[in-house]
């Protein structure tokens, strides 16, 4: 999916900078996509950082970000102000994304935006694709994309996901010849991971702030979505107001989250499938499988035969 230029804004509605990694104004986020900045031209090898934004929220996408620069650029990177995006104000994060885009010869970044629809369908399928697996897939995809674009990576720093030693061994096996460091709080320890954190956080926030509902018949409550975290009072209020008892929630919601499941069970309309308890259908399928010697009339009408007969 191609992305177009959008803009981020402060809580007061003041325009800050373009956010090129979002779908665009009034464009619904219907599927997961990847956005890449222009590829740097400086001589490598390069270092790369990986971080995410939005693992915990019940609303909106999960965004994985990477940032990369030549090894020789590392000292300059230290003075640019990158850090764990959660410790920065929205205005500072937006300014740092502009910084990340200001030196295209040396700095590159990418994001993988995993839609809430994809998160839900993955976690609710059988067998499920849990959030750790989806996160791992996004990380591998981003690193592979950068390598495929001709960037030579020597070192990759990753914010922890699960058991650090296991994940580090997995990534090293996937990409032999690259030195991987997987650590908790890597966005605080390594500036290149802080840069990736900024790219991911600014993208996710802009996606949620400018969310356009795909459901044209849905009447959204006239209150803010909030941060999307279940503990956010604004998000809690939106969830309670935004639930349709029959049709549930729009696709901005992650249906696999316990918060949503409990609301649907409590406030949603109970559904009973029409074939539940229908003895004639049960008897028909039993006879089709050779479990009933006297095939009923319904089975004959439907042309149902046993596997043995076939």
PDB file of C-alpha atoms in Angstrom:
ATOM      1  CA  UNK A   1       0.000   0.000   0.000  1.00  0.00           C
ATOM      2  CA  UNK A   2       1.387   3.391  -0.971  1.00  0.00           C
ATOM      3  CA  UNK A   3       1.177   6.209   1.545  1.00  0.00           C
ATOM      4  CA  UNK A   4       0.625   9.906   0.951  1.00  0.00           C
ATOM      5  CA  UNK A   5       1.638  12.931   2.965  1.00  0.00           C
ATOM      6  CA  UNK A   6      -0.448  13.731   6.014  1.00  0.00           C
ATOM      7  CA  UNK A   7       0.160  16.097   8.923  1.00  0.00           C
ATOM      8  CA  UNK A   8       0.468  15.712  12.668  1.00  0.00           C
ATOM      9  CA  UNK A   9      -0.979  18.245  15.052  1.00  0.00           C
ATOM     10  CA  UNK A  10      -0.608  19.195  18.669  1.00  0.00           C
ATOM     11  CA  UNK A  11      -3.402  18.806  21.214  1.00  0.00           C
ATOM     12  CA  UNK A  12      -4.349  22.447  20.474  1.00  0.00           C
ATOM     13  CA  UNK A  13      -4.759  21.618  16.795  1.00  0.00           C
ATOM     14  CA  UNK A  14      -1.648  23.511  15.667  1.00  0.00           C
ATOM     15  CA  UNK A  15      -0.075  22.120  12.507  1.00  0.00           C
ATOM     16  CA  UNK A  16       3.420  20.805  13.195  1.00  0.00           C
ATOM     17  CA  UNK A  17       5.043  18.879  10.316  1.00  0.00           C
ATOM     18  CA  UNK A  18       3.990  16.521   7.537  1.00  0.00           C
ATOM     19  CA  UNK A  19       3.828  12.841   8.473  1.00  0.00           C
ATOM     20  CA  UNK A  20       4.508  11.004   5.211  1.00  0.00           C
ATOM     21  CA  UNK A  21       4.116   7.557   6.777  1.00  0.00           C
ATOM     22  CA  UNK A  22       0.320   7.752   7.290  1.00  0.00           C
ATOM     23  CA  UNK A  23      -2.384   6.812   4.761  1.00  0.00           C
ATOM     24  CA  UNK A  24      -3.319  10.437   4.083  1.00  0.00           C
ATOM     25  CA  UNK A  25      -6.157  12.781   4.960  1.00  0.00           C
ATOM     26  CA  UNK A  26      -9.607  11.132   4.864  1.00  0.00           C
ATOM     27  CA  UNK A  27      -8.138   7.779   3.770  1.00  0.00           C
ATOM     28  CA  UNK A  28      -9.253   4.767   5.854  1.00  0.00           C
ATOM     29  CA  UNK A  29      -6.517   2.454   7.116  1.00  0.00           C
ATOM     30  CA  UNK A  30      -7.903  -0.772   5.665  1.00  0.00           C
ATOM     31  CA  UNK A  31      -4.797  -2.955   5.644  1.00  0.00           C
ATOM     32  CA  UNK A  32      -1.247  -3.173   6.914  1.00  0.00           C
ATOM     33  CA  UNK A  33       1.423  -1.365   4.910  1.00  0.00           C
ATOM     34  CA  UNK A  34       5.089  -0.351   4.879  1.00  0.00           C
ATOM     35  CA  UNK A  35       6.518   3.130   4.328  1.00  0.00           C
ATOM     36  CA  UNK A  36      10.182   3.761   3.445  1.00  0.00           C
ATOM     37  CA  UNK A  37      12.045   7.057   3.421  1.00  0.00           C
ATOM     38  CA  UNK A  38      14.490   7.737   0.566  1.00  0.00           C
ATOM     39  CA  UNK A  39      17.485   5.393   0.761  1.00  0.00           C
ATOM     40  CA  UNK A  40      20.667   7.103   2.088  1.00  0.00           C
ATOM     41  CA  UNK A  41      23.573   7.345  -0.318  1.00  0.00           C
ATOM     42  CA  UNK A  42      26.500   7.638   2.130  1.00  0.00           C
ATOM     43  CA  UNK A  43      29.048   4.856   2.193  1.00  0.00           C
ATOM     44  CA  UNK A  44      28.395   2.091   4.714  1.00  0.00           C
ATOM     45  CA  UNK A  45      28.375  -0.172   6.567  1.00  0.00           C
ATOM     46  CA  UNK A  46      25.292   0.964   8.500  1.00  0.00           C
ATOM     47  CA  UNK A  47      23.875   0.530  11.981  1.00  0.00           C
ATOM     48  CA  UNK A  48      20.123   0.093  12.429  1.00  0.00           C
ATOM     49  CA  UNK A  49      17.699   0.379  15.355  1.00  0.00           C
ATOM     50  CA  UNK A  50      14.274  -1.244  15.819  1.00  0.00           C
ATOM     51  CA  UNK A  51      11.441  -0.170  18.114  1.00  0.00           C
ATOM     52  CA  UNK A  52       7.642  -0.144  18.209  1.00  0.00           C
ATOM     53  CA  UNK A  53       4.685   1.944  19.299  1.00  0.00           C
ATOM     54  CA  UNK A  54       1.246   0.652  20.207  1.00  0.00           C
ATOM     55  CA  UNK A  55       1.578  -2.900  21.572  1.00  0.00           C
ATOM     56  CA  UNK A  56      -0.775  -2.280  24.488  1.00  0.00           C
ATOM     57  CA  UNK A  57      -3.625  -0.098  23.115  1.00  0.00           C
ATOM     58  CA  UNK A  58      -7.063  -1.475  22.323  1.00  0.00           C
ATOM     59  CA  UNK A  59      -7.475   1.014  19.457  1.00  0.00           C
ATOM     60  CA  UNK A  60      -5.503   1.634  16.292  1.00  0.00           C
ATOM     61  CA  UNK A  61      -2.450   0.091  14.658  1.00  0.00           C
ATOM     62  CA  UNK A  62       0.749  -1.375  16.032  1.00  0.00           C
ATOM     63  CA  UNK A  63       3.672   0.376  14.341  1.00  0.00           C
ATOM     64  CA  UNK A  64       7.208  -0.986  14.046  1.00  0.00           C
ATOM     65  CA  UNK A  65       9.923   1.468  13.101  1.00  0.00           C
ATOM     66  CA  UNK A  66      13.535   1.233  12.014  1.00  0.00           C
ATOM     67  CA  UNK A  67      16.133   3.968  11.645  1.00  0.00           C
ATOM     68  CA  UNK A  68      19.610   3.552  10.158  1.00  0.00           C
ATOM     69  CA  UNK A  69      22.770   5.495   9.413  1.00  0.00           C
ATOM     70  CA  UNK A  70      26.431   4.835   8.526  1.00  0.00           C
ATOM     71  CA  UNK A  71      28.688   3.685  11.354  1.00  0.00           C
ATOM     72  CA  UNK A  72      30.754   6.810  10.703  1.00  0.00           C
ATOM     73  CA  UNK A  73      27.678   8.944  11.486  1.00  0.00           C
ATOM     74  CA  UNK A  74      27.221   7.499  14.983  1.00  0.00           C
ATOM     75  CA  UNK A  75      28.946  10.369  16.845  1.00  0.00           C
ATOM     76  CA  UNK A  76      26.832  12.995  15.086  1.00  0.00           C
ATOM     77  CA  UNK A  77      23.690  10.985  15.818  1.00  0.00           C
ATOM     78  CA  UNK A  78      24.461  11.189  19.539  1.00  0.00           C
ATOM     79  CA  UNK A  79      23.911  14.954  19.499  1.00  0.00           C
ATOM     80  CA  UNK A  80      20.615  15.079  17.600  1.00  0.00           C
ATOM     81  CA  UNK A  81      18.350  14.560  20.611  1.00  0.00           C
ATOM     82  CA  UNK A  82      16.841  11.133  19.924  1.00  0.00           C
ATOM     83  CA  UNK A  83      15.559   9.210  22.940  1.00  0.00           C
ATOM     84  CA  UNK A  84      12.774   6.910  24.090  1.00  0.00           C
ATOM     85  CA  UNK A  85       9.766   8.552  22.411  1.00  0.00           C
ATOM     86  CA  UNK A  86       7.580   8.018  25.492  1.00  0.00           C
ATOM     87  CA  UNK A  87       9.762  10.504  27.403  1.00  0.00           C
ATOM     88  CA  UNK A  88       9.331  13.239  24.771  1.00  0.00           C
ATOM     89  CA  UNK A  89       6.515  15.695  24.145  1.00  0.00           C
ATOM     90  CA  UNK A  90       4.456  15.379  20.927  1.00  0.00           C
ATOM     91  CA  UNK A  91       6.050  18.593  19.654  1.00  0.00           C
ATOM     92  CA  UNK A  92       9.572  17.267  20.284  1.00  0.00           C
ATOM     93  CA  UNK A  93       8.777  13.948  18.630  1.00  0.00           C
ATOM     94  CA  UNK A  94       7.427  15.722  15.550  1.00  0.00           C
ATOM     95  CA  UNK A  95      10.520  17.916  15.383  1.00  0.00           C
ATOM     96  CA  UNK A  96      12.771  14.852  15.654  1.00  0.00           C
ATOM     97  CA  UNK A  97      10.960  13.122  12.808  1.00  0.00           C
ATOM     98  CA  UNK A  98      11.788  16.189  10.747  1.00  0.00           C
ATOM     99  CA  UNK A  99      15.415  15.855  11.886  1.00  0.00           C
ATOM    100  CA  UNK A 100      15.365  12.196  10.874  1.00  0.00           C
ATOM    101  CA  UNK A 101      14.274  13.277   7.398  1.00  0.00           C
ATOM    102  CA  UNK A 102      16.632  16.262   7.134  1.00  0.00           C
ATOM    103  CA  UNK A 103      19.821  14.436   6.096  1.00  0.00           C
ATOM    104  CA  UNK A 104      18.771  11.907   3.439  1.00  0.00           C
ATOM    105  CA  UNK A 105      22.380  11.177   2.499  1.00  0.00           C
ATOM    106  CA  UNK A 106      23.025   9.676   5.939  1.00  0.00           C
ATOM    107  CA  UNK A 107      19.699   8.998   7.671  1.00  0.00           C
ATOM    108  CA  UNK A 108      16.989   6.573   6.629  1.00  0.00           C
ATOM    109  CA  UNK A 109      13.876   5.250   8.336  1.00  0.00           C
ATOM    110  CA  UNK A 110      10.932   2.944   7.684  1.00  0.00           C
ATOM    111  CA  UNK A 111       7.751   1.872   9.439  1.00  0.00           C
ATOM    112  CA  UNK A 112       5.547  -1.184   9.224  1.00  0.00           C
ATOM    113  CA  UNK A 113       1.985  -0.250  10.173  1.00  0.00           C
ATOM    114  CA  UNK A 114       0.030  -3.324  11.327  1.00  0.00           C
ATOM    115  CA  UNK A 115      -3.667  -2.507  11.076  1.00  0.00           C
ATOM    116  CA  UNK A 116      -6.015  -3.310  13.979  1.00  0.00           C
ATOM    117  CA  UNK A 117      -7.932  -5.565  11.583  1.00  0.00           C
ATOM    118  CA  UNK A 118      -4.778  -7.630  10.961  1.00  0.00           C
ATOM    119  CA  UNK A 119      -3.982  -7.776  14.683  1.00  0.00           C
ATOM    120  CA  UNK A 120      -7.486  -9.042  15.475  1.00  0.00           C
ATOM    121  CA  UNK A 121      -7.693 -11.586  12.663  1.00  0.00           C
ATOM    122  CA  UNK A 122      -4.246 -12.933  13.506  1.00  0.00           C
ATOM    123  CA  UNK A 123      -4.926 -13.342  17.207  1.00  0.00           C
ATOM    124  CA  UNK A 124      -8.427 -14.808  16.734  1.00  0.00           C
ATOM    125  CA  UNK A 125      -7.537 -17.373  14.075  1.00  0.00           C
ATOM    126  CA  UNK A 126      -6.827 -21.040  14.855  1.00  0.00           C
ATOM    127  CA  UNK A 127      -4.004 -21.534  15.519  1.00  0.00           C
ATOM    128  CA  UNK A 128      -3.517 -17.901  16.546  1.00  0.00           C
ATOM    129  CA  UNK A 129      -0.710 -15.633  15.399  1.00  0.00           C
ATOM    130  CA  UNK A 130      -0.026 -13.866  18.679  1.00  0.00           C
ATOM    131  CA  UNK A 131       1.217 -10.305  18.979  1.00  0.00           C
ATOM    132  CA  UNK A 132       4.822 -11.386  19.577  1.00  0.00           C
ATOM    133  CA  UNK A 133       4.810 -13.377  16.339  1.00  0.00           C
ATOM    134  CA  UNK A 134       3.239 -10.497  14.411  1.00  0.00           C
ATOM    135  CA  UNK A 135       5.858  -8.147  15.877  1.00  0.00           C
ATOM    136  CA  UNK A 136       8.661 -10.526  14.980  1.00  0.00           C
ATOM    137  CA  UNK A 137       7.355 -10.822  11.415  1.00  0.00           C
ATOM    138  CA  UNK A 138       7.264  -7.024  11.067  1.00  0.00           C
ATOM    139  CA  UNK A 139      10.839  -6.677  12.333  1.00  0.00           C
ATOM    140  CA  UNK A 140      12.176  -9.310   9.947  1.00  0.00           C
ATOM    141  CA  UNK A 141      10.263  -7.755   7.048  1.00  0.00           C
ATOM    142  CA  UNK A 142      11.707  -4.288   7.696  1.00  0.00           C
ATOM    143  CA  UNK A 143      15.305  -5.514   8.030  1.00  0.00           C
ATOM    144  CA  UNK A 144      14.962  -7.622   4.891  1.00  0.00           C
ATOM    145  CA  UNK A 145      13.540  -4.632   2.979  1.00  0.00           C
ATOM    146  CA  UNK A 146      16.524  -2.478   3.947  1.00  0.00           C
ATOM    147  CA  UNK A 147      18.995  -5.173   2.901  1.00  0.00           C
ATOM    148  CA  UNK A 148      17.136  -5.676  -0.383  1.00  0.00           C
ATOM    149  CA  UNK A 149      17.555  -1.961  -1.100  1.00  0.00           C
ATOM    150  CA  UNK A 150      21.327  -2.391  -1.043  1.00  0.00           C
ATOM    151  CA  UNK A 151      22.146  -1.147   2.468  1.00  0.00           C
ATOM    152  CA  UNK A 152      24.942  -3.120   4.149  1.00  0.00           C
ATOM    153  CA  UNK A 153      24.199  -3.571   7.851  1.00  0.00           C
ATOM    154  CA  UNK A 154      26.919  -4.369  10.372  1.00  0.00           C
ATOM    155  CA  UNK A 155      25.034  -3.866  13.656  1.00  0.00           C
ATOM    156  CA  UNK A 156      21.326  -3.958  14.553  1.00  0.00           C
ATOM    157  CA  UNK A 157      19.948  -2.869  17.941  1.00  0.00           C
ATOM    158  CA  UNK A 158      16.480  -4.087  18.922  1.00  0.00           C
ATOM    159  CA  UNK A 159      14.253  -3.147  21.841  1.00  0.00           C
ATOM    160  CA  UNK A 160      13.456  -6.325  23.788  1.00  0.00           C
ATOM    161  CA  UNK A 161      10.654  -8.650  22.720  1.00  0.00           C
ATOM    162  CA  UNK A 162      10.150 -11.642  25.008  1.00  0.00           C
ATOM    163  CA  UNK A 163      13.326 -13.425  26.142  1.00  0.00           C
ATOM    164  CA  UNK A 164      16.188 -11.287  24.834  1.00  0.00           C
ATOM    165  CA  UNK A 165      18.707 -14.113  24.326  1.00  0.00           C
ATOM    166  CA  UNK A 166      16.225 -16.274  22.404  1.00  0.00           C
ATOM    167  CA  UNK A 167      15.126 -13.436  20.158  1.00  0.00           C
ATOM    168  CA  UNK A 168      18.706 -12.312  19.558  1.00  0.00           C
ATOM    169  CA  UNK A 169      19.674 -15.847  18.525  1.00  0.00           C
ATOM    170  CA  UNK A 170      16.655 -16.038  16.194  1.00  0.00           C
ATOM    171  CA  UNK A 171      17.510 -12.774  14.429  1.00  0.00           C
ATOM    172  CA  UNK A 172      21.183 -13.710  14.152  1.00  0.00           C
ATOM    173  CA  UNK A 173      20.156 -16.959  12.497  1.00  0.00           C
ATOM    174  CA  UNK A 174      17.846 -15.114  10.094  1.00  0.00           C
ATOM    175  CA  UNK A 175      20.531 -12.607   9.110  1.00  0.00           C
ATOM    176  CA  UNK A 176      23.994 -14.192   9.422  1.00  0.00           C
ATOM    177  CA  UNK A 177      26.888 -11.757   9.316  1.00  0.00           C
ATOM    178  CA  UNK A 178      25.028  -8.994  11.199  1.00  0.00           C
ATOM    179  CA  UNK A 179      25.774  -8.378  14.872  1.00  0.00           C
ATOM    180  CA  UNK A 180      22.454  -8.187  16.783  1.00  0.00           C
ATOM    181  CA  UNK A 181      21.953  -6.624  20.208  1.00  0.00           C
ATOM    182  CA  UNK A 182      18.526  -7.205  21.796  1.00  0.00           C
ATOM    183  CA  UNK A 183      18.084  -5.388  25.103  1.00  0.00           C
ATOM    184  CA  UNK A 184      15.388  -4.036  27.353  1.00  0.00           C
ATOM    185  CA  UNK A 185      15.133  -0.225  27.182  1.00  0.00           C
ATOM    186  CA  UNK A 186      17.270  -0.164  24.043  1.00  0.00           C
ATOM    187  CA  UNK A 187      15.441   3.027  22.989  1.00  0.00           C
ATOM    188  CA  UNK A 188      17.011   4.705  26.020  1.00  0.00           C
ATOM    189  CA  UNK A 189      20.485   3.150  25.631  1.00  0.00           C
ATOM    190  CA  UNK A 190      21.030   3.503  21.886  1.00  0.00           C
ATOM    191  CA  UNK A 191      20.249   6.670  19.920  1.00  0.00           C
ATOM    192  CA  UNK A 192      19.544   4.754  16.717  1.00  0.00           C
ATOM    193  CA  UNK A 193      16.784   2.829  18.536  1.00  0.00           C
ATOM    194  CA  UNK A 194      15.494   6.135  19.944  1.00  0.00           C
ATOM    195  CA  UNK A 195      15.245   7.394  16.357  1.00  0.00           C
ATOM    196  CA  UNK A 196      13.253   4.296  15.383  1.00  0.00           C
ATOM    197  CA  UNK A 197      11.035   4.855  18.416  1.00  0.00           C
ATOM    198  CA  UNK A 198      10.257   8.398  17.241  1.00  0.00           C
ATOM    199  CA  UNK A 199       9.350   7.221  13.730  1.00  0.00           C
ATOM    200  CA  UNK A 200       7.015   4.560  15.096  1.00  0.00           C
ATOM    201  CA  UNK A 201       5.361   6.774  17.729  1.00  0.00           C
ATOM    202  CA  UNK A 202       4.735   9.783  15.478  1.00  0.00           C
ATOM    203  CA  UNK A 203       3.264   7.511  12.805  1.00  0.00           C
ATOM    204  CA  UNK A 204       0.934   5.696  15.206  1.00  0.00           C
ATOM    205  CA  UNK A 205      -0.258   8.896  16.891  1.00  0.00           C
ATOM    206  CA  UNK A 206      -0.992  10.542  13.549  1.00  0.00           C
ATOM    207  CA  UNK A 207      -2.878   7.460  12.326  1.00  0.00           C
ATOM    208  CA  UNK A 208      -5.093   7.452  15.411  1.00  0.00           C
ATOM    209  CA  UNK A 209      -5.621  11.223  15.625  1.00  0.00           C
ATOM    210  CA  UNK A 210      -6.682  11.389  11.970  1.00  0.00           C
ATOM    211  CA  UNK A 211      -8.572   8.093  11.914  1.00  0.00           C
ATOM    212  CA  UNK A 212     -11.140   7.897   9.108  1.00  0.00           C
ATOM    213  CA  UNK A 213     -13.811   5.270   9.669  1.00  0.00           C
ATOM    214  CA  UNK A 214     -14.118   2.743   6.871  1.00  0.00           C
ATOM    215  CA  UNK A 215     -17.683   1.963   7.942  1.00  0.00           C
ATOM    216  CA  UNK A 216     -19.716   4.575   6.034  1.00  0.00           C
ATOM    217  CA  UNK A 217     -22.937   3.786   7.932  1.00  0.00           C
ATOM    218  CA  UNK A 218     -21.277   3.946  11.335  1.00  0.00           C
ATOM    219  CA  UNK A 219     -22.123   6.948  13.483  1.00  0.00           C
ATOM    220  CA  UNK A 220     -19.054   7.559  15.631  1.00  0.00           C
ATOM    221  CA  UNK A 221     -19.547   9.140  19.063  1.00  0.00           C
ATOM    222  CA  UNK A 222     -18.590  12.802  19.118  1.00  0.00           C
ATOM    223  CA  UNK A 223     -15.841  12.287  21.663  1.00  0.00           C
ATOM    224  CA  UNK A 224     -12.099  11.720  21.296  1.00  0.00           C
ATOM    225  CA  UNK A 225     -10.617   8.267  20.815  1.00  0.00           C
ATOM    226  CA  UNK A 226      -7.949   9.162  23.359  1.00  0.00           C
ATOM    227  CA  UNK A 227      -4.593   7.401  23.356  1.00  0.00           C
ATOM    228  CA  UNK A 228      -6.161   4.021  22.669  1.00  0.00           C
ATOM    229  CA  UNK A 229      -4.882   2.486  25.914  1.00  0.00           C
ATOM    230  CA  UNK A 230      -7.541   0.639  27.964  1.00  0.00           C
ATOM    231  CA  UNK A 231      -6.583   2.683  31.058  1.00  0.00           C
ATOM    232  CA  UNK A 232      -7.212   6.027  29.306  1.00  0.00           C
ATOM    233  CA  UNK A 233     -10.548   7.522  30.526  1.00  0.00           C
ATOM    234  CA  UNK A 234     -11.140   9.058  27.085  1.00  0.00           C
ATOM    235  CA  UNK A 235     -10.676   5.685  25.409  1.00  0.00           C
ATOM    236  CA  UNK A 236     -12.924   4.014  27.991  1.00  0.00           C
ATOM    237  CA  UNK A 237     -15.643   6.598  27.349  1.00  0.00           C
ATOM    238  CA  UNK A 238     -15.330   6.178  23.579  1.00  0.00           C
ATOM    239  CA  UNK A 239     -15.594   2.390  23.809  1.00  0.00           C
ATOM    240  CA  UNK A 240     -18.758   2.575  25.907  1.00  0.00           C
ATOM    241  CA  UNK A 241     -20.341   5.134  23.581  1.00  0.00           C
ATOM    242  CA  UNK A 242     -19.126   3.565  20.343  1.00  0.00           C
ATOM    243  CA  UNK A 243     -20.548   0.066  20.834  1.00  0.00           C
ATOM    244  CA  UNK A 244     -23.460  -0.905  18.615  1.00  0.00           C
ATOM    245  CA  UNK A 245     -25.311  -3.737  20.443  1.00  0.00           C
ATOM    246  CA  UNK A 246     -25.917  -5.606  17.174  1.00  0.00           C
ATOM    247  CA  UNK A 247     -22.910  -4.824  14.980  1.00  0.00           C
ATOM    248  CA  UNK A 248     -20.269  -4.272  17.674  1.00  0.00           C
ATOM    249  CA  UNK A 249     -17.359  -1.913  17.022  1.00  0.00           C
ATOM    250  CA  UNK A 250     -15.766  -0.428  13.897  1.00  0.00           C
ATOM    251  CA  UNK A 251     -12.406  -1.740  12.711  1.00  0.00           C
ATOM    252  CA  UNK A 252     -10.328   0.782  14.669  1.00  0.00           C
ATOM    253  CA  UNK A 253     -10.925  -1.575  17.618  1.00  0.00           C
ATOM    254  CA  UNK A 254      -8.805  -4.664  18.320  1.00  0.00           C
ATOM    255  CA  UNK A 255     -11.473  -7.316  18.860  1.00  0.00           C
ATOM    256  CA  UNK A 256      -8.984  -9.753  20.365  1.00  0.00           C
ATOM    257  CA  UNK A 257      -8.441  -7.554  23.445  1.00  0.00           C
ATOM    258  CA  UNK A 258     -10.056  -8.700  26.716  1.00  0.00           C
ATOM    259  CA  UNK A 259     -11.435  -5.181  27.263  1.00  0.00           C
ATOM    260  CA  UNK A 260     -13.478  -5.474  24.075  1.00  0.00           C
ATOM    261  CA  UNK A 261     -14.557  -9.078  24.646  1.00  0.00           C
ATOM    262  CA  UNK A 262     -15.959  -8.172  28.074  1.00  0.00           C
ATOM    263  CA  UNK A 263     -17.842  -5.152  26.706  1.00  0.00           C
ATOM    264  CA  UNK A 264     -19.355  -7.199  23.898  1.00  0.00           C
ATOM    265  CA  UNK A 265     -20.410  -9.932  26.316  1.00  0.00           C
ATOM    266  CA  UNK A 266     -21.968  -7.393  28.679  1.00  0.00           C
ATOM    267  CA  UNK A 267     -23.543  -4.878  26.291  1.00  0.00           C
ATOM    268  CA  UNK A 268     -23.756  -6.671  22.945  1.00  0.00           C
ATOM    269  CA  UNK A 269     -26.751  -8.546  21.569  1.00  0.00           C
ATOM    270  CA  UNK A 270     -26.506 -12.301  22.133  1.00  0.00           C
ATOM    271  CA  UNK A 271     -26.371 -14.354  18.932  1.00  0.00           C
ATOM    272  CA  UNK A 272     -27.769 -17.858  18.464  1.00  0.00           C
ATOM    273  CA  UNK A 273     -26.877 -19.722  15.291  1.00  0.00           C
ATOM    274  CA  UNK A 274     -29.947 -21.027  13.463  1.00  0.00           C
ATOM    275  CA  UNK A 275     -28.712 -24.629  13.342  1.00  0.00           C
ATOM    276  CA  UNK A 276     -28.148 -24.878  17.098  1.00  0.00           C
ATOM    277  CA  UNK A 277     -30.180 -27.714  18.556  1.00  0.00           C
ATOM    278  CA  UNK A 278     -31.867 -28.676  15.285  1.00  0.00           C
ATOM    279  CA  UNK A 279     -32.215 -32.400  15.676  1.00  0.00           C
ATOM    280  CA  UNK A 280     -33.096 -32.988  12.044  1.00  0.00           C
ATOM    281  CA  UNK A 281     -29.831 -31.457  10.807  1.00  0.00           C
ATOM    282  CA  UNK A 282     -27.845 -33.407  13.356  1.00  0.00           C
ATOM    283  CA  UNK A 283     -29.570 -36.607  12.271  1.00  0.00           C
ATOM    284  CA  UNK A 284     -28.921 -35.778   8.605  1.00  0.00           C
ATOM    285  CA  UNK A 285     -25.202 -35.373   9.107  1.00  0.00           C
ATOM    286  CA  UNK A 286     -25.012 -38.461  11.293  1.00  0.00           C
ATOM    287  CA  UNK A 287     -26.622 -40.499   8.543  1.00  0.00           C
ATOM    288  CA  UNK A 288     -24.306 -38.931   5.967  1.00  0.00           C
ATOM    289  CA  UNK A 289     -21.391 -40.231   7.997  1.00  0.00           C
ATOM    290  CA  UNK A 290     -22.869 -43.714   8.295  1.00  0.00           C
ATOM    291  CA  UNK A 291     -23.902 -43.192  11.921  1.00  0.00           C
ATOM    292  CA  UNK A 292     -27.607 -43.656  11.202  1.00  0.00           C
ATOM    293  CA  UNK A 293     -28.795 -46.562   9.057  1.00  0.00           C
ATOM    294  CA  UNK A 294     -32.085 -44.837   8.225  1.00  0.00           C
ATOM    295  CA  UNK A 295     -31.128 -41.764   6.231  1.00  0.00           C
ATOM    296  CA  UNK A 296     -33.728 -39.103   6.889  1.00  0.00           C
ATOM    297  CA  UNK A 297     -35.626 -37.295   4.154  1.00  0.00           C
ATOM    298  CA  UNK A 298     -33.603 -34.087   4.550  1.00  0.00           C
ATOM    299  CA  UNK A 299     -30.351 -35.925   3.866  1.00  0.00           C
ATOM    300  CA  UNK A 300     -31.822 -37.459   0.712  1.00  0.00           C
ATOM    301  CA  UNK A 301     -33.110 -34.076  -0.469  1.00  0.00           C
ATOM    302  CA  UNK A 302     -29.722 -32.494   0.062  1.00  0.00           C
ATOM    303  CA  UNK A 303     -27.957 -35.371  -1.642  1.00  0.00           C
ATOM    304  CA  UNK A 304     -25.789 -36.016   1.397  1.00  0.00           C
ATOM    305  CA  UNK A 305     -23.859 -39.277   1.250  1.00  0.00           C
ATOM    306  CA  UNK A 306     -21.370 -40.898   3.549  1.00  0.00           C
ATOM    307  CA  UNK A 307     -17.664 -40.713   2.904  1.00  0.00           C
ATOM    308  CA  UNK A 308     -17.650 -44.501   2.459  1.00  0.00           C
ATOM    309  CA  UNK A 309     -20.212 -44.229  -0.323  1.00  0.00           C
ATOM    310  CA  UNK A 310     -17.976 -41.768  -2.156  1.00  0.00           C
TER     311      UNK A 310
END
